Tab-separated table of C-alpha atoms and ligand atoms in Angstrom:
chain	number	residue	atom	x	y	z
A	26	MET	CA	-5.442	15.192	23.646
A	27	ALA	CA	-2.741	16.677	21.422
A	28	ARG	CA	0.331	14.594	20.727
A	29	GLN	CA	4.013	15.487	20.182
A	30	VAL	CA	5.431	13.643	17.232
A	31	ARG	CA	8.426	13.789	15.041
A	32	ARG	CA	7.439	14.638	11.566
A	33	ALA	CA	9.171	15.230	8.271
A	34	PHE	CA	8.501	18.352	6.205
A	35	LYS	CA	9.614	18.169	2.588
A	36	TYR	CA	10.330	20.991	0.352
A	37	ARG	CA	11.875	21.690	-3.116
A	38	PHE	CA	14.899	23.730	-3.263
A	39	TYR	CA	17.161	25.231	-5.954
A	40	PRO	CA	20.889	24.707	-5.390
A	41	THR	CA	23.492	26.999	-6.839
A	42	ALA	CA	25.911	25.388	-9.248
A	43	GLU	CA	28.434	25.203	-6.423
A	44	GLN	CA	25.910	23.674	-3.984
A	45	ALA	CA	24.719	21.166	-6.709
A	46	ALA	CA	28.358	20.046	-7.316
A	47	GLU	CA	28.985	19.681	-3.581
A	48	LEU	CA	25.774	17.610	-3.088
A	49	SER	CA	26.492	15.488	-6.108
A	50	ARG	CA	29.909	14.760	-4.682
A	51	THR	CA	28.392	13.931	-1.360
A	52	PHE	CA	25.805	11.564	-2.948
A	53	GLY	CA	28.652	9.753	-4.710
A	54	CYS	CA	30.642	9.358	-1.503
A	55	VAL	CA	27.576	8.202	0.373
A	56	ARG	CA	26.857	5.523	-2.220
A	57	LEU	CA	30.454	4.423	-2.279
A	58	VAL	CA	30.688	4.156	1.558
A	59	TYR	CA	27.407	2.313	1.777
A	60	ASN	CA	28.352	-0.201	-1.064
A	61	LYS	CA	31.845	-0.795	0.264
A	62	ALA	CA	30.642	-1.380	3.844
A	63	LEU	CA	28.011	-3.675	2.434
A	64	GLU	CA	30.646	-5.611	0.543
A	65	GLU	CA	32.727	-6.151	3.624
A	66	ARG	CA	29.710	-7.211	5.607
A	67	THR	CA	28.766	-9.653	2.964
A	68	ARG	CA	32.167	-11.147	2.806
A	69	ALA	CA	32.188	-11.642	6.592
A	70	TRP	CA	28.596	-12.966	6.751
A	71	TYR	CA	28.754	-15.407	3.822
A	72	GLY	CA	32.444	-16.273	4.163
A	73	GLU	CA	32.770	-16.617	7.874
A	74	GLN	CA	29.289	-16.258	9.316
A	75	ARG	CA	30.545	-13.179	11.146
A	76	ARG	CA	28.579	-10.020	11.783
A	77	ILE	CA	30.207	-6.736	11.415
A	78	SER	CA	28.925	-3.904	13.820
A	79	TYR	CA	28.302	-0.337	13.100
A	80	LEU	CA	31.342	0.568	15.118
A	81	GLN	CA	33.530	-1.675	13.089
A	82	SER	CA	32.275	-0.209	9.833
A	83	SER	CA	32.816	3.347	11.152
A	84	ALA	CA	36.401	2.344	12.127
A	85	ALA	CA	36.821	0.955	8.609
A	86	LEU	CA	35.585	4.200	7.133
A	87	THR	CA	38.330	6.135	9.076
A	88	GLN	CA	40.937	3.832	7.629
A	89	TRP	CA	39.562	4.289	4.062
A	90	LYS	CA	39.996	7.963	4.419
A	91	LYS	CA	43.627	7.496	5.087
A	92	THR	CA	44.325	5.501	1.905
A	93	GLU	CA	45.401	7.384	-1.219
A	94	GLU	CA	42.612	6.226	-3.517
A	95	LEU	CA	39.866	7.085	-1.046
A	96	ALA	CA	41.285	10.282	0.351
A	97	PHE	CA	38.629	12.260	-1.461
A	98	LEU	CA	36.143	11.058	1.101
A	99	THR	CA	37.486	13.619	3.529
A	100	GLU	CA	36.442	16.371	1.103
A	101	VAL	CA	32.743	16.034	1.928
A	102	SER	CA	31.002	16.319	5.137
A	103	CYS	CA	31.643	13.238	7.280
A	104	VAL	CA	28.137	13.159	8.793
A	105	PRO	CA	26.238	11.836	5.704
A	106	LEU	CA	28.792	9.086	5.402
A	107	GLN	CA	28.283	7.979	9.020
A	108	GLN	CA	24.589	8.153	8.461
A	109	ALA	CA	24.948	5.880	5.447
A	110	LEU	CA	26.579	3.314	7.761
A	111	ARG	CA	23.774	3.735	10.264
A	112	HIS	CA	21.214	3.066	7.467
A	113	LEU	CA	23.127	-0.031	6.540
A	114	GLN	CA	23.162	-1.205	10.200
A	115	ALA	CA	19.402	-0.767	10.239
A	116	ALA	CA	19.056	-2.687	7.062
A	117	PHE	CA	21.015	-5.581	8.517
A	118	ALA	CA	19.133	-5.502	11.781
A	119	ASN	CA	15.929	-5.864	9.728
A	120	PHE	CA	17.482	-8.605	7.780
A	121	PHE	CA	18.607	-10.547	10.831
A	122	ALA	CA	15.217	-10.107	12.444
A	123	LYS	CA	13.733	-11.597	9.231
A	124	ARG	CA	11.778	-8.398	8.591
A	125	ALA	CA	13.492	-7.658	5.319
A	126	ALA	CA	15.505	-9.155	2.463
A	127	TYR	CA	19.372	-9.009	2.377
A	128	PRO	CA	20.397	-5.360	1.808
A	129	ARG	CA	21.248	-4.512	-1.738
A	130	PHE	CA	23.819	-2.281	-3.351
A	131	LYS	CA	22.943	1.238	-4.228
A	132	SER	CA	23.179	1.601	-7.960
A	133	ARG	CA	23.965	4.913	-9.583
A	134	LYS	CA	21.050	4.587	-11.949
A	135	ARG	CA	18.323	3.087	-9.937
A	136	SER	CA	18.712	4.484	-6.468
A	137	ARG	CA	17.436	7.852	-5.372
A	138	CYS	CA	20.396	9.992	-4.371
A	139	SER	CA	20.200	11.217	-0.856
A	140	ALA	CA	22.400	12.455	2.124
A	141	GLU	CA	21.360	12.862	5.731
A	142	TYR	CA	22.717	15.569	7.934
A	143	THR	CA	22.302	15.471	11.720
A	144	ARG	CA	22.312	18.476	13.997
A	145	SER	CA	26.161	18.953	13.990
A	146	ALA	CA	26.275	19.148	10.170
A	147	PHE	CA	23.923	22.105	9.501
A	148	THR	CA	22.983	25.357	10.907
A	149	TRP	CA	19.436	26.550	11.297
A	150	ARG	CA	19.089	30.271	11.979
A	151	ASP	CA	16.113	32.503	11.405
A	152	GLY	CA	14.438	29.911	9.200
A	153	ARG	CA	17.558	29.605	6.963
A	154	LEU	CA	19.227	26.230	6.491
A	155	THR	CA	22.975	26.026	5.742
A	156	LEU	CA	24.554	22.666	5.233
A	157	ALA	CA	28.110	21.682	6.277
A	158	LYS	CA	30.768	22.677	3.712
A	159	MET	CA	28.536	25.339	2.239
A	160	ALA	CA	28.808	29.042	2.519
A	161	ALA	CA	25.265	30.040	1.637
A	162	PRO	CA	21.906	28.710	2.919
A	163	LEU	CA	19.702	26.631	0.629
A	164	ASP	CA	17.146	28.433	-1.510
A	165	ILE	CA	14.133	26.521	-0.182
A	166	ARG	CA	10.486	27.072	-1.555
A	167	TRP	CA	8.510	26.970	1.609
A	168	SER	CA	5.396	25.451	0.169
A	169	ARG	CA	3.862	25.097	3.689
A	170	HIS	CA	4.716	26.385	7.171
A	171	LEU	CA	7.019	24.575	9.593
A	172	PRO	CA	5.451	24.197	12.954
A	173	GLU	CA	5.955	27.401	15.158
A	174	GLY	CA	9.489	27.451	16.630
A	175	ALA	CA	10.428	24.244	14.964
A	176	GLU	CA	14.099	23.223	15.141
A	177	PRO	CA	14.930	20.530	12.672
A	178	SER	CA	16.893	17.645	14.264
A	179	THR	CA	17.785	15.874	10.941
A	180	VAL	CA	17.908	17.154	7.453
A	181	THR	CA	17.796	14.914	4.313
A	182	VAL	CA	18.726	16.231	0.929
A	183	SER	CA	17.720	14.253	-2.152
A	184	ARG	CA	17.493	14.474	-5.900
A	185	ASP	CA	14.980	12.331	-7.816
A	186	SER	CA	15.250	10.850	-11.265
A	187	ALA	CA	13.602	13.866	-12.816
A	188	GLY	CA	16.559	16.022	-11.450
A	189	ARG	CA	14.437	17.813	-8.869
A	190	TRP	CA	16.063	18.635	-5.555
A	191	PHE	CA	14.256	18.208	-2.227
A	192	VAL	CA	15.099	18.872	1.341
A	193	SER	CA	13.216	17.021	4.159
A	194	LEU	CA	13.339	18.543	7.737
A	195	LEU	CA	12.546	16.362	10.681
A	196	CYS	CA	10.879	18.473	13.318
A	197	GLN	CA	8.854	18.158	16.523
A	198	ASP	CA	5.227	18.796	15.757
A	199	THR	CA	2.055	18.904	17.754
A	200	ILE	CA	-0.822	16.847	16.241
A	201	PRO	CA	-4.283	18.084	17.385
A	202	ALA	CA	-6.632	15.445	18.771
A	203	ALA	CA	-8.994	13.877	16.403
A	204	PRO	CA	-12.726	13.795	17.147
A	205	ALA	CA	-13.744	11.016	19.514
A	206	THR	CA	-15.584	8.186	17.656
A	207	ASP	CA	-16.252	4.494	18.082
A	208	ALA	CA	-16.470	3.900	14.385
A	209	ALA	CA	-14.406	1.076	12.849
A	210	VAL	CA	-13.664	0.540	9.152
A	211	GLY	CA	-12.233	-2.324	7.089
A	212	VAL	CA	-10.027	-1.356	4.152
A	213	ASP	CA	-9.052	-3.584	1.304
A	214	ALA	CA	-7.168	-3.090	-1.875
A	215	GLY	CA	-9.844	-3.263	-4.496
A	216	ILE	CA	-9.707	-4.556	-8.032
A	217	THR	CA	-12.235	-2.237	-9.493
A	218	SER	CA	-11.106	0.573	-7.261
A	219	LEU	CA	-8.042	1.705	-5.487
A	220	VAL	CA	-9.466	0.757	-2.036
A	221	ALA	CA	-12.850	-0.543	-1.004
A	222	LEU	CA	-14.263	0.197	2.444
A	223	SER	CA	-16.508	-1.958	4.608
A	224	THR	CA	-19.001	0.945	4.458
A	225	GLY	CA	-19.646	0.068	0.893
A	226	GLU	CA	-17.726	3.054	-0.385
A	227	LYS	CA	-15.174	2.483	-3.178
A	228	ILE	CA	-12.275	4.960	-3.580
A	229	THR	CA	-11.003	5.257	-7.130
A	230	ASN	CA	-7.714	6.464	-8.391
A	231	PRO	CA	-7.277	10.198	-8.776
A	232	ARG	CA	-8.905	11.209	-12.102
A	233	HIS	CA	-5.555	12.283	-13.620
A	234	GLU	CA	-4.013	9.003	-13.188
A	235	ARG	CA	-5.334	7.258	-16.436
A	236	ARG	CA	-4.377	10.188	-18.606
A	237	ASP	CA	-0.980	10.448	-16.891
A	238	ARG	CA	-0.423	6.785	-17.417
A	239	ALA	CA	-1.129	7.065	-21.123
A	240	ARG	CA	1.374	9.893	-21.248
A	241	LEU	CA	4.026	7.715	-19.419
A	242	ALA	CA	3.455	4.857	-21.915
A	243	LYS	CA	3.888	7.268	-24.795
A	244	ALA	CA	7.091	8.735	-23.317
A	245	GLN	CA	8.373	5.228	-22.664
A	246	ARG	CA	7.721	4.188	-26.278
A	247	GLU	CA	9.611	7.296	-27.512
A	248	LEU	CA	12.541	6.522	-25.221
A	249	ALA	CA	12.787	2.982	-26.668
A	250	ARG	CA	13.082	4.399	-30.208
A	251	LYS	CA	16.033	6.671	-29.353
A	252	ALA	CA	19.620	5.560	-30.199
A	253	PRO	CA	21.634	4.524	-27.067
A	254	GLY	CA	23.948	7.149	-25.928
A	255	SER	CA	22.399	9.915	-27.951
A	256	VAL	CA	21.415	13.364	-26.565
A	257	ASN	CA	17.818	12.684	-27.670
A	258	ARG	CA	17.781	9.467	-25.583
A	259	ASP	CA	18.929	11.498	-22.529
A	260	LYS	CA	16.090	14.004	-23.136
A	261	ALA	CA	13.588	11.242	-23.593
A	262	ARG	CA	14.718	9.575	-20.379
A	263	ARG	CA	14.168	12.921	-18.484
A	264	ARG	CA	10.661	13.153	-19.925
A	265	VAL	CA	9.872	9.716	-18.728
A	266	ALA	CA	11.173	10.611	-15.281
A	267	ARG	CA	9.157	13.838	-15.108
A	268	VAL	CA	5.836	12.174	-16.055
A	269	HIS	CA	6.482	9.354	-13.580
A	270	ALA	CA	7.366	11.866	-10.818
A	271	ARG	CA	4.141	13.768	-11.407
A	272	ILE	CA	2.045	10.470	-11.156
A	273	VAL	CA	3.775	9.608	-7.889
A	274	ASP	CA	3.299	13.166	-6.464
A	275	ARG	CA	-0.408	13.347	-7.408
A	276	ARG	CA	-1.031	9.917	-6.054
A	277	ARG	CA	0.663	10.685	-2.867
A	278	ASP	CA	-1.434	13.918	-2.332
A	279	PHE	CA	-4.519	11.785	-2.918
A	280	LEU	CA	-3.377	9.026	-0.545
A	281	HIS	CA	-2.704	11.608	2.143
A	282	LYS	CA	-6.283	12.850	1.856
A	283	VAL	CA	-7.671	9.322	1.947
A	284	SER	CA	-5.594	8.160	4.949
A	285	THR	CA	-6.249	11.386	6.968
A	286	ARG	CA	-9.892	10.957	6.420
A	287	LEU	CA	-10.045	7.366	7.359
A	288	VAL	CA	-8.004	7.940	10.492
A	289	ARG	CA	-10.040	10.985	11.533
A	290	GLU	CA	-13.356	9.380	10.985
A	291	ASN	CA	-12.570	6.036	12.713
A	292	GLN	CA	-11.171	4.801	16.030
A	293	THR	CA	-10.280	1.438	14.537
A	294	VAL	CA	-8.874	0.813	11.014
A	295	VAL	CA	-8.490	-2.735	9.865
A	296	VAL	CA	-6.292	-3.599	6.942
A	297	GLU	CA	-5.197	-6.881	5.438
A	298	ASP	CA	-1.484	-7.680	5.488
A	299	LEU	CA	-0.754	-7.839	1.810
A	300	ILE	CA	2.922	-8.601	0.976
A	301	ALA	CA	4.009	-6.755	-2.096
A	302	GLY	CA	5.513	-9.794	-4.037
A	303	ASN	CA	2.305	-11.794	-3.737
A	304	LEU	CA	0.220	-9.110	-5.454
A	305	LEU	CA	2.821	-8.447	-8.137
A	306	LYS	CA	2.833	-12.115	-9.212
A	307	ASN	CA	-0.523	-11.572	-10.749
A	308	ARG	CA	0.097	-9.242	-13.639
A	309	LYS	CA	-3.594	-8.497	-14.315
A	310	LEU	CA	-4.079	-7.410	-10.717
A	311	ALA	CA	-0.802	-5.330	-10.861
A	312	ARG	CA	-2.234	-3.465	-13.796
A	313	ALA	CA	-5.538	-2.812	-12.183
A	314	ILE	CA	-4.306	-1.607	-8.922
A	315	SER	CA	-1.119	0.048	-8.140
A	316	ASP	CA	0.671	-1.976	-5.544
A	317	ALA	CA	2.992	0.908	-4.706
A	318	ALA	CA	-0.109	2.986	-3.845
A	319	TRP	CA	-1.457	0.343	-1.557
A	320	ARG	CA	1.852	-0.035	0.242
A	321	GLU	CA	2.153	3.756	0.640
A	322	LEU	CA	-1.431	4.033	1.957
A	323	ARG	CA	-0.638	1.325	4.557
A	324	THR	CA	2.487	3.229	5.710
A	325	MET	CA	0.421	6.391	6.056
A	326	LEU	CA	-2.327	4.681	7.984
A	327	GLU	CA	0.257	3.268	10.336
A	328	TYR	CA	1.873	6.530	11.283
A	329	LYS	CA	-1.296	8.552	11.320
A	330	CYS	CA	-3.077	6.052	13.533
A	331	ALA	CA	-0.176	6.493	15.907
A	332	TRP	CA	-0.403	10.342	15.643
A	333	TYR	CA	-4.181	10.408	16.470
A	334	GLY	CA	-4.196	7.668	18.989
A	335	ARG	CA	-6.215	5.318	16.654
A	336	ASP	CA	-5.973	1.469	16.560
A	337	LEU	CA	-4.681	0.015	13.376
A	338	VAL	CA	-5.464	-3.690	13.269
A	339	VAL	CA	-3.682	-5.859	10.731
A	340	VAL	CA	-5.262	-9.188	9.856
A	341	ASP	CA	-3.381	-12.106	8.441
A	342	ARG	CA	-3.119	-12.164	4.757
A	343	TRP	CA	-4.035	-15.927	4.505
A	344	PHE	CA	-7.441	-15.040	5.831
A	345	PRO	CA	-9.900	-15.678	2.959
A	346	SER	CA	-11.405	-12.156	2.750
A	347	THR	CA	-12.333	-12.188	-0.926
A	348	ASN	CA	-14.151	-15.625	-1.320
A	349	LEU	CA	-15.746	-15.675	2.086
A	350	CYS	CA	-19.446	-14.832	2.193
A	351	GLY	CA	-19.859	-12.137	4.786
A	352	THR	CA	-23.433	-13.127	5.336
A	353	CYS	CA	-23.325	-16.878	5.974
A	354	GLY	CA	-19.671	-17.616	6.291
A	355	THR	CA	-19.336	-19.996	3.404
A	356	VAL	CA	-16.016	-20.039	1.756
A	357	ARG	CA	-15.968	-20.323	-2.015
A	358	ALA	CA	-13.305	-22.382	-3.574
A	359	GLU	CA	-12.070	-19.791	-5.999
A	360	LEU	CA	-13.059	-16.421	-7.220
A	361	PRO	CA	-11.421	-15.495	-10.575
A	362	LEU	CA	-10.222	-11.878	-10.907
A	363	ASN	CA	-12.789	-10.932	-13.550
A	364	VAL	CA	-15.650	-11.659	-11.188
A	365	ARG	CA	-16.719	-8.304	-9.789
A	366	GLU	CA	-19.927	-9.416	-8.259
A	367	TRP	CA	-21.035	-12.792	-7.018
A	368	THR	CA	-24.044	-14.521	-5.480
A	369	CYS	CA	-23.565	-16.913	-2.578
A	370	GLY	CA	-25.591	-20.067	-2.094
A	371	CYS	CA	-27.409	-18.222	0.699
A	372	GLY	CA	-28.789	-15.734	-1.720
A	373	SER	CA	-26.540	-12.773	-0.862
A	374	VAL	CA	-25.254	-10.701	-3.643
A	375	HIS	CA	-21.804	-9.398	-3.016
A	376	ASP	CA	-19.635	-6.700	-4.618
A	377	ARG	CA	-16.300	-8.495	-4.605
A	378	ASP	CA	-14.269	-5.541	-3.094
A	379	VAL	CA	-16.805	-4.324	-0.568
A	380	ASN	CA	-17.467	-7.891	0.697
A	381	ALA	CA	-13.667	-8.410	1.160
A	382	ALA	CA	-13.438	-5.079	3.139
A	383	ARG	CA	-16.340	-6.206	5.355
A	384	ASN	CA	-14.654	-9.588	6.047
A	385	VAL	CA	-11.394	-7.756	6.898
A	386	LEU	CA	-13.270	-5.529	9.398
A	387	ALA	CA	-15.039	-8.493	10.903
A	388	ALA	CA	-11.802	-10.493	11.274
A	389	GLY	CA	-9.990	-7.429	12.767
A	390	LEU	CA	-12.722	-6.899	15.357
A	391	ALA	CA	-12.712	-10.647	16.207
A	392	VAL	CA	-8.867	-10.528	16.479
A	393	THR	CA	-8.945	-7.588	18.836
A	394	ALA	CA	-11.625	-9.243	20.986
A	395	CYS	CA	-9.428	-12.377	21.430
A	396	GLY	CA	-6.269	-10.386	21.709
A	397	ASP	CA	-4.224	-12.660	19.575
A	398	GLY	CA	-3.489	-13.309	15.875
A	399	VAL	CA	-2.368	-9.724	15.247
A	400	ARG	CA	0.810	-9.917	13.354
A	401	PRO	CA	3.671	-7.608	14.342
A	402	GLN	CA	4.113	-4.436	12.267
A	403	ARG	CA	6.854	-3.818	9.921
A	404	GLY	CA	8.960	-0.807	10.843
A	405	THR	CA	9.389	2.166	8.669
A	406	SER	CA	12.678	3.146	10.272
A	407	ARG	CA	14.169	4.499	7.023
A	408	THR	CA	12.006	7.618	7.314
A	409	GLY	CA	13.003	8.105	10.914
A	410	HIS	CA	9.456	8.356	12.292
A	411	SER	CA	8.776	4.763	12.981
A	412	SER	CA	5.897	4.160	15.132
A	413	ALA	CA	5.874	0.407	14.645
A	414	LYS	CA	6.359	-0.608	18.266
A	415	GLN	CA	3.749	1.715	19.611
A	416	GLU	CA	1.316	0.396	17.064
A	417	THR	CA	1.903	-3.232	17.804
A	418	GLN	CA	1.188	-2.615	21.424
A	419	ARG	CA	-1.952	-0.679	20.593
A	420	ALA	CA	-3.165	-3.289	18.116
A	421	THR	CA	-2.437	-6.159	20.469
A	422	ALA	CA	-4.093	-4.413	23.396
A	423	GLY	CA	-6.967	-3.308	21.104
A	424	ILE	CA	-10.375	-3.213	22.564
A	425	ALA	CA	-13.291	-4.881	20.808
A	426	ARG	CA	-15.914	-2.623	19.544
A	427	PRO	CA	-19.427	-3.616	18.738
B	12	ZN	ZN1	-23.590	-16.726	1.812
């Protein structure tokens, strides 16, 4: 059965000088409004244990626009500013629900610049997109087709650290049904590979990654040698950003292929709930596997399972997947990171990563059979296509498969 989903389509575009100036101004205003509202909320929360609502923030924004020093806020489209307040609201909702840390200020240097436009702030005519306060449509490079007759409901414009401009269009799309199957797979972040599967397969990083990383290290060394504030330093910083952006792009393409394949081939996908901070504490491990890649893969598996009607099962991360013998069930005390292969007392020889993936699968299937122990999913509301709720229900109501 085909499914209707909301899906974001992202493209590069090339703004005119005028459009670039308008967007840069908008990014600045978005950041200012977000930070100012965060400051007010922080004062209310830590000072008086009082929560400020979105409506109160919105009313405050109206007042700021009337003051002399913030009157420039009226020069940009008001929609991205309102959306920034909505994002802040979502960040606080996650914080209060203990799903996320306290919201942080957007820094000029570290944050990606972006502005979100809802339906009233852009026009979409004959496949041409024109944003509020702009005369001409954006020069978009349509690297792939939008779904037939698609009407974007939200448009997000962003600029990355390498200075590239992107526009993301949220559209209704039809996802074709995936082939029926009973297969189930356990997936674990590997040490010798990017991911290990319970089938015994190990998926390694894309082949460019090692070379790209060497280039990144070289660019970073060059940057460190340049005098602060110099033109050359600026150039070197751009170069670092470009290499980094290429690594991220290539890896994302690769992860899309991996996640699509896993979801199409399996009815049940079991993953371990690894929290980022935990992995990163171990520097060796952080070097061997890219934590960001694992998190990204998890997110992709989450929404693609929802798209294709598959079951994503998340097992508790305290479950001893690595040092448990999948054959006899003995738990070893400790398994140092440099041990790739080990022999259990029962005589079984295990590949460390594959054994872990098999244990994850077994735990996931046991969990769906008992109907408990599945941890609630973390939402991905920032991207606007959160499917967290649906997934939790699917996972909790999951059916045991032999
Ligand atoms: Zn054993």
